[in-house]
């Protein structure tokens, strides 16, 4: 049977899509190749969020076709995902050796198209059309190949985004918001629990808008447990997303729930309360900030102010002390002045993020920000990136050090990639912990005491608990 190798760029959604495509191909008899050099088919699952990510995938494809040609190997190669969606056929004009371009609503067609290409029935396939119900078309999981995925699984709950932040290409690559129904998602989570999964991360481009479009929330949240009428009534006042959290929380065997990415405007009181109310909901939140300047937030079309954002963080910390707060920030958005940037620095100091991903603004085609006057010179973007990174790292290191001597619960994912004698797990607040473990620890929830810290890692010892 043909073998396939999938390389993934970008976010966790892309990781999840690649996993689902791999599982779909394995179910159809394909094998997974260990490397691109030995594979009959190589697929690059691409990211379009920044130009750098696109260039990486294009260069990779150039190398692949160059090597295959010089070694006279017949290899089917394809792009899928976000860049495939946004560039479509244009990719074939640029790289004529590419055989397949598969858009974000067509992942479930991968096996069918590869079969046709391998059988020589067709020589090129480009499919980037929209497809109704594609958000629910991919449910396959590949739990055996990778230690981590057998303990912790990603479940896609929605596709697309209607927020239209002015810098962002995602609404173009992923389309309109479409949500899967709660029963459909719960069925997938139950199957995962039956296969030993203990942690579920609910995924979507803007999960807090779950169910707001094209899906009604008249769902009785528990099929099994009778619910007191009063609680039922209360639940009807909850957003669809919180109803979904409630429903996942009921699944036996699931010990931890996470989600990504939310939007700050989705942190209503019902979601804040959910942190205090649902013990399985882990105390960590990735809440994209983007900028600390109200003027820039408005130009970005983010829909909140600095004060509103800070208020949410305070409420969350009240509801769940010790909650890990992570964020995304863009530096050098068009028109960002030194004063605006200093507002971002000062908000970072006030919030004291556990960690932040910092991005230099990248002009994306067909987005409103790309057309704005006052694009910030590259040198200034670099300089602000470095200043912000220094501040974020300094605060993060302090927060890591505060764990020394503390006892934390971890979910053990498997052997560390760098050193097989070490095992790796995550705290509830989503920090990586390494410890001297063995196969018997795999998949366990266990307590460890933190002895020391490394760069973005905690080192724990299970043997010295009081
Ligand atoms: N809500 C989405 C956001 C996707 S993009 C999600 O996480 O699923 C992820 C991050 O990339 C954004 O939060 C933003 O900080 C950054 N980003 C998006 N567009 C960008 C651009 N044009 N330039 C630089 N960074 C960008
Ligand atoms: Fe992009 Fe903003 Fe949606 S960052 S994914 S348009 S919330």
Coordinates of C-alpha atoms and ligand atoms in Angstrom, one line a residue:
X1 CA 0.0 0.0 0.0
X2 CA 1.2 3.5 -0.6
X3 CA 2.8 5.4 2.2
X4 CA 2.1 9.0 3.2
X5 CA 4.1 11.7 5.1
X6 CA 2.3 14.8 6.3
X7 CA 4.2 17.9 7.5
X8 CA 2.2 20.5 9.4
X9 CA 2.8 24.2 9.7
X10 CA 0.9 26.6 12.0
X11 CA -1.7 26.2 14.8
X12 CA -3.3 23.4 16.7
X13 CA -6.2 23.4 14.3
X14 CA -3.8 22.4 11.6
X15 CA -2.3 19.7 13.8
X16 CA -5.7 18.3 14.3
X17 CA -6.6 18.5 10.6
X18 CA -3.4 16.6 9.7
X19 CA -4.1 14.0 12.3
X20 CA -7.6 13.5 10.9
X21 CA -6.3 13.2 7.3
X22 CA -3.7 10.7 8.4
X23 CA -6.3 8.6 10.3
X24 CA -8.6 8.7 7.2
X25 CA -5.8 7.5 4.9
X26 CA -4.7 4.8 7.4
X27 CA -8.3 3.6 7.4
X28 CA -8.2 3.4 3.6
X29 CA -5.1 1.2 3.8
X30 CA -2.3 3.7 3.5
X31 CA 0.7 3.4 5.8
X32 CA 2.4 6.3 7.5
X33 CA 6.0 6.9 6.2
X34 CA 8.7 7.7 8.7
X35 CA 10.2 10.4 6.6
X36 CA 9.4 12.4 3.5
X37 CA 12.3 10.7 1.6
X38 CA 10.7 7.3 1.7
X39 CA 7.1 8.3 1.3
X40 CA 5.0 7.7 -1.9
X41 CA 2.9 10.8 -1.0
X42 CA 4.0 14.0 0.8
X43 CA 1.4 16.5 1.9
X44 CA 2.2 19.9 3.4
X45 CA -0.6 21.2 5.6
X46 CA 0.0 25.0 5.4
X47 CA -0.5 28.2 7.4
X48 CA -1.3 31.6 5.9
X49 CA -1.3 33.7 9.1
X50 CA 2.0 35.3 8.4
X51 CA 4.1 35.6 5.2
X52 CA 6.9 33.7 6.9
X53 CA 4.8 30.6 7.3
X54 CA 3.8 30.6 3.7
X55 CA 7.4 31.0 2.5
X56 CA 8.5 28.1 4.7
X57 CA 6.0 25.8 3.0
X58 CA 6.8 27.0 -0.5
X59 CA 10.5 26.5 0.1
X60 CA 9.9 23.1 1.5
X61 CA 7.9 22.1 -1.6
X62 CA 10.6 23.4 -3.9
X63 CA 13.1 21.2 -2.0
X64 CA 10.8 18.2 -2.1
X65 CA 10.2 18.3 -5.9
X66 CA 13.9 19.1 -6.5
X67 CA 15.1 16.1 -4.5
X68 CA 12.5 13.7 -6.0
X69 CA 13.5 14.8 -9.5
X70 CA 17.2 14.4 -9.0
X71 CA 16.7 11.0 -7.4
X72 CA 14.3 10.1 -10.2
X73 CA 11.6 9.1 -7.7
X74 CA 7.9 9.2 -8.4
X75 CA 6.3 11.0 -5.6
X76 CA 2.9 12.6 -5.3
X77 CA 3.1 16.0 -3.6
X78 CA 0.4 18.3 -2.4
X79 CA -0.5 21.4 -0.4
X80 CA -3.5 21.4 1.8
X81 CA -5.0 23.7 4.4
X82 CA -5.0 27.5 4.7
X83 CA -2.4 28.5 2.0
X84 CA -4.0 25.9 -0.4
X85 CA -7.3 27.6 0.2
X86 CA -6.1 31.2 -0.2
X87 CA -3.8 30.6 -3.2
X88 CA -5.5 27.7 -5.0
X89 CA -4.5 27.1 -8.6
X90 CA -1.9 29.9 -8.4
X91 CA 0.3 27.4 -6.5
X92 CA 0.4 25.1 -9.5
X93 CA 1.5 28.1 -11.7
X94 CA 4.3 28.7 -9.3
X95 CA 5.2 25.1 -8.7
X96 CA 4.1 23.0 -11.7
X97 CA 5.2 19.7 -10.1
X98 CA 2.6 19.9 -7.4
X99 CA -0.1 17.3 -7.9
X100 CA -2.8 18.2 -5.3
X101 CA -4.1 21.5 -3.8
X102 CA -6.7 20.7 -1.2
X103 CA -8.7 23.5 0.6
X104 CA -9.8 23.8 4.2
X105 CA -13.3 22.4 3.5
X106 CA -12.0 19.4 1.6
X107 CA -9.8 17.4 4.0
X108 CA -12.3 14.5 4.0
X109 CA -11.7 14.1 0.2
X110 CA -7.9 13.5 0.6
X111 CA -8.1 9.7 0.2
X112 CA -10.4 9.8 -2.8
X113 CA -8.2 12.3 -4.6
X114 CA -4.9 10.6 -3.7
X115 CA -6.3 7.3 -5.0
X116 CA -7.1 8.9 -8.3
X117 CA -3.7 10.5 -8.6
X118 CA -1.9 7.3 -7.7
X119 CA -3.9 5.3 -10.2
X120 CA -3.1 7.9 -12.9
X121 CA -6.8 8.6 -13.5
X122 CA -6.1 12.3 -13.0
X123 CA -2.8 14.2 -13.1
X124 CA -3.6 17.4 -11.2
X125 CA -6.4 18.1 -8.7
X126 CA -7.3 21.5 -7.2
X127 CA -10.3 21.6 -5.0
X128 CA -10.9 24.7 -2.8
X129 CA -14.7 25.0 -3.1
X130 CA -16.9 25.5 -0.1
X131 CA -18.7 22.4 1.2
X132 CA -21.8 22.4 3.4
X133 CA -21.3 20.5 6.7
X134 CA -17.5 20.1 6.2
X135 CA -17.1 21.2 9.8
X136 CA -18.5 17.9 10.9
X137 CA -17.0 15.7 8.1
X138 CA -13.7 14.9 9.9
X139 CA -13.9 13.0 13.1
X140 CA -11.2 10.4 12.7
X141 CA -8.4 10.2 15.4
X142 CA -5.1 8.5 15.2
X143 CA -4.5 7.5 18.8
X144 CA -2.0 4.7 18.5
X145 CA 0.9 6.4 16.7
X146 CA 1.8 9.0 19.2
X147 CA 2.0 8.7 23.0
X148 CA 0.6 12.2 23.6
X149 CA -2.4 11.8 21.5
X150 CA -3.5 8.7 23.3
X151 CA -3.9 10.6 26.5
X152 CA -4.9 14.0 25.3
X153 CA -6.9 14.7 22.1
X154 CA -8.1 17.7 20.1
X155 CA -11.7 17.9 19.1
X156 CA -12.7 20.5 16.5
X157 CA -16.0 22.1 17.5
X158 CA -16.4 24.8 14.8
X159 CA -14.8 26.2 11.7
X160 CA -14.3 29.7 10.5
X161 CA -14.5 33.2 12.0
X162 CA -16.8 36.1 11.5
X163 CA -14.9 38.6 13.6
X164 CA -12.9 40.0 10.7
X165 CA -10.0 41.5 12.6
X166 CA -8.4 43.8 10.1
X167 CA -5.0 42.1 10.1
X168 CA -6.3 38.5 9.9
X169 CA -6.5 36.2 6.9
X170 CA -8.3 33.4 8.8
X171 CA -11.9 34.5 7.8
X172 CA -10.8 34.1 4.2
X173 CA -9.0 30.8 4.6
X174 CA -11.5 29.1 6.9
X175 CA -14.7 30.8 5.9
X176 CA -17.9 31.7 7.8
X177 CA -18.4 30.4 11.3
X178 CA -20.0 26.9 11.3
X179 CA -20.5 24.9 14.5
X180 CA -21.0 21.2 15.0
X181 CA -23.9 20.2 17.2
X182 CA -23.4 19.3 20.9
X183 CA -24.6 15.7 20.5
X184 CA -22.1 15.2 17.6
X185 CA -19.2 16.6 19.6
X186 CA -20.2 14.6 22.7
X187 CA -20.3 11.4 20.7
X188 CA -16.8 12.0 19.5
X189 CA -15.6 12.8 23.0
X190 CA -17.2 9.7 24.4
X191 CA -15.5 7.6 21.8
X192 CA -12.2 9.1 22.8
X193 CA -12.8 8.5 26.5
X194 CA -13.6 4.9 25.7
X195 CA -10.2 4.7 24.0
X196 CA -8.4 6.0 27.1
X197 CA -8.2 9.7 26.4
X198 CA -8.3 11.7 29.6
X199 CA -7.9 15.3 28.3
X200 CA -9.9 17.0 25.6
X201 CA -9.0 20.3 24.0
X202 CA -11.9 21.9 22.2
X203 CA -10.7 23.7 19.1
X204 CA -11.9 26.5 16.9
X205 CA -10.8 29.8 15.5
X206 CA -13.1 31.6 17.9
X207 CA -14.6 29.0 20.2
X208 CA -16.4 31.5 22.3
X209 CA -18.7 32.2 19.3
X210 CA -19.6 28.5 19.2
X211 CA -23.2 27.9 18.2
X212 CA -23.9 31.6 17.5
X213 CA -24.6 31.1 13.8
X214 CA -26.5 28.4 12.0
X215 CA -27.1 26.3 15.0
X216 CA -29.8 26.5 17.7
X217 CA -29.1 25.7 21.3
X218 CA -32.3 23.8 22.1
X219 CA -30.4 20.8 23.3
X220 CA -31.1 19.1 26.5
X221 CA -27.6 19.2 28.0
X222 CA -27.7 15.8 29.7
X223 CA -29.0 12.7 28.0
X224 CA -28.5 10.5 31.0
X225 CA -28.5 12.4 34.2
X226 CA -31.9 13.9 35.2
X227 CA -31.3 17.6 35.8
X228 CA -33.2 19.6 38.4
X229 CA -35.6 21.9 36.6
X230 CA -34.1 25.0 38.2
X231 CA -30.6 24.1 36.8
X232 CA -32.1 23.4 33.4
X233 CA -33.6 26.8 33.4
X234 CA -30.3 28.4 34.4
X235 CA -28.5 26.6 31.7
X236 CA -30.8 28.0 29.1
X237 CA -29.4 31.4 29.9
X238 CA -25.9 30.2 29.2
X239 CA -24.1 30.6 25.9
X240 CA -24.0 27.6 23.7
X241 CA -20.2 27.4 24.4
X242 CA -20.8 27.1 28.1
X243 CA -23.5 24.5 27.5
X244 CA -21.0 22.5 25.5
X245 CA -18.5 22.7 28.4
X246 CA -21.2 21.4 30.7
X247 CA -22.0 18.5 28.4
X248 CA -18.3 17.5 28.0
X249 CA -17.8 17.8 31.8
X250 CA -20.3 15.0 32.3
X251 CA -18.4 12.5 30.3
X252 CA -17.0 9.8 32.5
X253 CA -13.3 9.2 31.9
X254 CA -12.6 12.7 30.8
X255 CA -10.6 14.3 33.6
X256 CA -9.4 17.6 32.0
X257 CA -11.0 20.0 29.6
X258 CA -9.3 22.9 27.8
X259 CA -10.2 25.0 24.8
X260 CA -8.5 27.3 22.3
X261 CA -8.8 30.0 20.9
X262 CA -11.4 32.1 22.7
X263 CA -12.0 35.8 22.0
X264 CA -12.0 38.3 24.9
X265 CA -15.5 39.4 24.0
X266 CA -16.8 35.9 24.7
X267 CA -15.7 36.0 28.4
X268 CA -19.2 36.7 29.8
X269 CA -20.0 35.9 33.4
X270 CA -21.3 32.4 32.5
X271 CA -17.8 31.5 31.2
X272 CA -16.0 33.0 34.1
X273 CA -18.3 31.1 36.5
X274 CA -17.7 27.9 34.6
X275 CA -14.1 28.0 35.8
X276 CA -15.2 28.1 39.4
X277 CA -18.0 25.6 38.9
X278 CA -16.5 22.8 36.7
X279 CA -13.6 21.1 38.3
X280 CA -12.5 19.4 35.1
X281 CA -12.1 22.8 33.3
X282 CA -8.3 23.4 33.7
X283 CA -7.2 26.7 35.1
X284 CA -5.4 27.9 32.0
X285 CA -6.6 30.3 29.3
X286 CA -5.1 31.5 26.1
X287 CA -6.8 34.9 25.5
X288 CA -5.4 36.8 22.5
X289 CA -4.8 40.5 23.4
X290 CA -3.1 41.7 20.2
X291 CA -2.5 45.3 21.6
X292 CA -2.6 47.3 24.8
X293 CA -3.6 50.5 23.0
X294 CA -7.3 51.3 22.6
X295 CA -6.7 53.2 19.4
X296 CA -4.9 50.2 17.8
X297 CA -7.5 47.7 19.2
X298 CA -10.2 49.8 17.4
X299 CA -8.2 49.9 14.1
X300 CA -7.8 46.1 14.5
X301 CA -11.6 45.7 14.9
X302 CA -11.1 43.7 18.1
X303 CA -14.3 44.8 19.9
X304 CA -12.8 45.4 23.4
X305 CA -10.7 48.0 25.2
X306 CA -7.7 47.6 27.3
X307 CA -9.8 48.1 30.5
X308 CA -12.3 45.5 29.5
X309 CA -9.5 43.0 28.8
X310 CA -7.8 43.6 32.1
X311 CA -11.2 43.3 33.9
X312 CA -11.7 39.8 32.4
X313 CA -8.3 38.7 33.7
X314 CA -9.1 40.0 37.2
X315 CA -12.4 38.2 37.2
X316 CA -10.8 34.9 36.0
X317 CA -8.1 35.2 38.7
X318 CA -10.8 35.7 41.3
X319 CA -12.8 32.7 40.1
X320 CA -9.7 30.5 39.8
X321 CA -6.6 31.7 41.6
X322 CA -3.4 30.4 40.0
X323 CA -5.0 30.3 36.5
X324 CA -2.3 30.3 33.8
X325 CA -2.9 33.3 31.4
X326 CA -1.4 33.1 27.9
X327 CA -1.8 35.5 25.0
X328 CA -0.9 36.6 21.5
X329 CA 0.3 40.1 20.7
X330 CA 1.1 41.8 17.4
X331 CA 3.7 44.5 17.3
X332 CA 4.0 47.0 14.4
X333 CA 0.4 47.0 13.3
X334 CA -0.1 49.9 10.8
X335 CA -0.1 53.3 12.5
X336 CA 1.3 51.9 15.8
X337 CA 3.2 54.7 17.5
X338 CA 5.9 54.4 20.2
X339 CA 3.1 55.6 22.6
X340 CA 0.7 52.8 21.5
X341 CA 3.5 50.3 21.8
X342 CA 4.3 51.5 25.4
X343 CA 0.6 50.9 26.2
X344 CA 1.1 47.3 25.2
X345 CA 4.3 47.1 27.4
X346 CA 2.4 48.6 30.4
X347 CA -0.6 46.3 30.0
X348 CA 1.8 43.3 29.9
X349 CA 3.4 44.4 33.1
X350 CA -0.1 44.9 34.7
X351 CA -1.4 41.5 33.6
X352 CA 1.9 39.6 34.1
X353 CA 1.2 36.9 31.5
X354 CA 2.4 33.4 32.1
X355 CA 3.6 33.6 28.6
X356 CA 2.9 35.4 25.4
X357 CA 3.4 34.7 21.7
X358 CA 4.6 37.8 20.0
X359 CA 4.2 38.3 16.3
X360 CA 5.6 41.0 14.0
X361 CA 2.8 42.4 12.0
X362 CA 2.7 40.8 8.5
X363 CA 0.7 42.3 5.6
X364 CA -1.8 39.8 4.4
X365 CA -3.4 40.2 1.0
X366 CA -7.1 41.3 0.8
X367 CA -7.2 42.3 4.5
X368 CA -8.1 45.9 5.4
X369 CA -4.9 46.5 7.4
X370 CA -2.7 45.7 4.4
X371 CA -4.2 48.8 2.7
X372 CA -3.8 51.1 5.7
X373 CA -1.4 54.0 5.5
X374 CA 1.5 54.2 7.9
X375 CA 2.8 50.7 7.6
X376 CA 5.5 50.5 10.3
X377 CA 9.0 50.0 9.0
X378 CA 10.4 46.5 9.3
X379 CA 13.3 47.7 11.6
X380 CA 10.8 49.2 14.1
X381 CA 8.7 46.0 14.1
X382 CA 11.9 44.0 14.9
X383 CA 12.9 46.4 17.6
X384 CA 9.5 46.4 19.3
X385 CA 9.4 42.6 19.0
X386 CA 12.6 42.3 20.9
X387 CA 11.7 44.8 23.6
X388 CA 8.4 43.1 24.2
X389 CA 10.0 39.6 24.2
X390 CA 12.5 40.7 26.8
X391 CA 9.7 41.9 29.1
X392 CA 7.5 38.9 28.5
X393 CA 10.4 36.5 29.2
X394 CA 11.4 38.3 32.3
X395 CA 7.9 38.1 33.8
X396 CA 7.4 34.4 32.6
X397 CA 10.7 33.4 34.2
X398 CA 9.6 34.9 37.5
X399 CA 6.4 33.0 37.3
X400 CA 8.2 29.7 36.6
X401 CA 10.5 30.2 39.5
X402 CA 7.5 30.7 41.8
X403 CA 6.7 27.0 41.2
X404 CA 9.8 25.7 42.9
X405 CA 8.9 23.7 46.0
X406 CA 5.2 23.5 45.0
X407 CA 3.3 20.3 44.5
X408 CA 1.3 20.1 41.2
X409 CA -0.9 17.6 39.5
X410 CA 0.3 16.5 36.1
X411 CA -1.2 14.4 33.3
X412 CA 1.7 12.2 32.0
X413 CA 1.8 12.3 28.2
X414 CA 4.8 10.0 27.5
X415 CA 8.6 9.9 27.2
X416 CA 10.3 13.2 26.5
X417 CA 11.4 13.6 22.9
X418 CA 14.9 14.8 23.8
X419 CA 15.6 12.3 26.6
X420 CA 13.7 9.0 26.7
X421 CA 14.6 8.4 30.3
X422 CA 12.5 11.4 31.2
X423 CA 8.8 11.6 31.0
X424 CA 6.7 14.6 30.3
X425 CA 3.4 15.8 31.6
X426 CA 1.4 19.0 31.9
X427 CA 0.1 20.8 34.9
X428 CA -3.5 21.9 34.9
X429 CA -2.3 25.5 34.2
X430 CA -0.6 24.0 31.0
X431 CA 3.1 24.0 32.0
X432 CA 5.4 21.2 30.9
X433 CA 6.9 19.2 33.7
X434 CA 9.8 16.7 33.2
X435 CA 10.5 13.9 35.6
X436 CA 12.4 10.6 35.8
X437 CA 9.5 8.3 34.9
X438 CA 8.7 5.0 33.1
X439 CA 6.0 3.5 30.9
X440 CA 3.8 2.8 34.0
X441 CA 3.4 6.5 34.5
X442 CA 2.0 7.0 30.9
X443 CA -1.5 8.4 31.0
X444 CA -1.6 8.8 34.8
X445 CA -2.7 11.8 36.7
X446 CA -0.1 12.2 39.4
X447 CA 1.4 14.7 41.8
X448 CA 4.9 15.8 41.6
X449 CA 7.0 18.3 43.6
X450 CA 8.8 20.9 41.5
X451 CA 12.5 21.0 42.2
X452 CA 13.9 23.4 39.6
X453 CA 13.1 25.2 36.4
X454 CA 14.6 25.3 32.9
X455 CA 13.7 27.5 30.0
X456 CA 9.9 27.1 29.8
X457 CA 10.1 23.7 31.6
X458 CA 9.6 22.6 35.2
X459 CA 11.5 19.7 36.7
X460 CA 9.5 17.6 39.1
X461 CA 10.0 14.6 41.4
X462 CA 7.2 12.2 42.2
X463 CA 9.2 10.6 45.0
X464 CA 9.5 13.4 47.5
X465 CA 5.9 14.3 48.2
X466 CA 5.2 15.0 51.8
Ligands
LIG1 N1 -8.2 33.1 16.8 C1 -7.3 32.5 16.0 C2 -6.2 33.4 15.6 C3 -5.4 32.8 14.5 S1 -4.0 33.6 14.2 C4 -6.7 31.3 16.6 O1 -5.7 31.3 17.4 O2 -7.1 30.2 16.3 C5 -3.0 33.4 15.6 C6 -2.3 34.6 16.0 O3 -1.5 35.1 14.9 C7 -3.3 35.8 16.3 O4 -3.8 35.8 17.6 C8 -2.4 37.0 16.0 O5 -1.7 37.4 17.2 C9 -1.4 36.5 15.0 N2 -1.6 37.0 13.7 C10 -2.8 36.9 12.9 N3 -2.6 37.6 11.8 C11 -1.4 38.2 11.8 C12 -0.7 39.1 10.9 N4 -1.3 39.5 9.8 N5 0.5 39.5 11.3 C13 1.1 39.1 12.5 N6 0.4 38.3 13.3 C14 -0.8 37.9 13.0
LIG2 FE1 -8.6 36.1 13.1 FE2 -9.7 37.8 14.7 FE3 -11.0 35.6 14.0 S1 -7.6 37.1 14.9 S2 -9.4 34.1 13.6 S3 -10.4 37.3 12.7 S4 -11.0 36.6 16.0

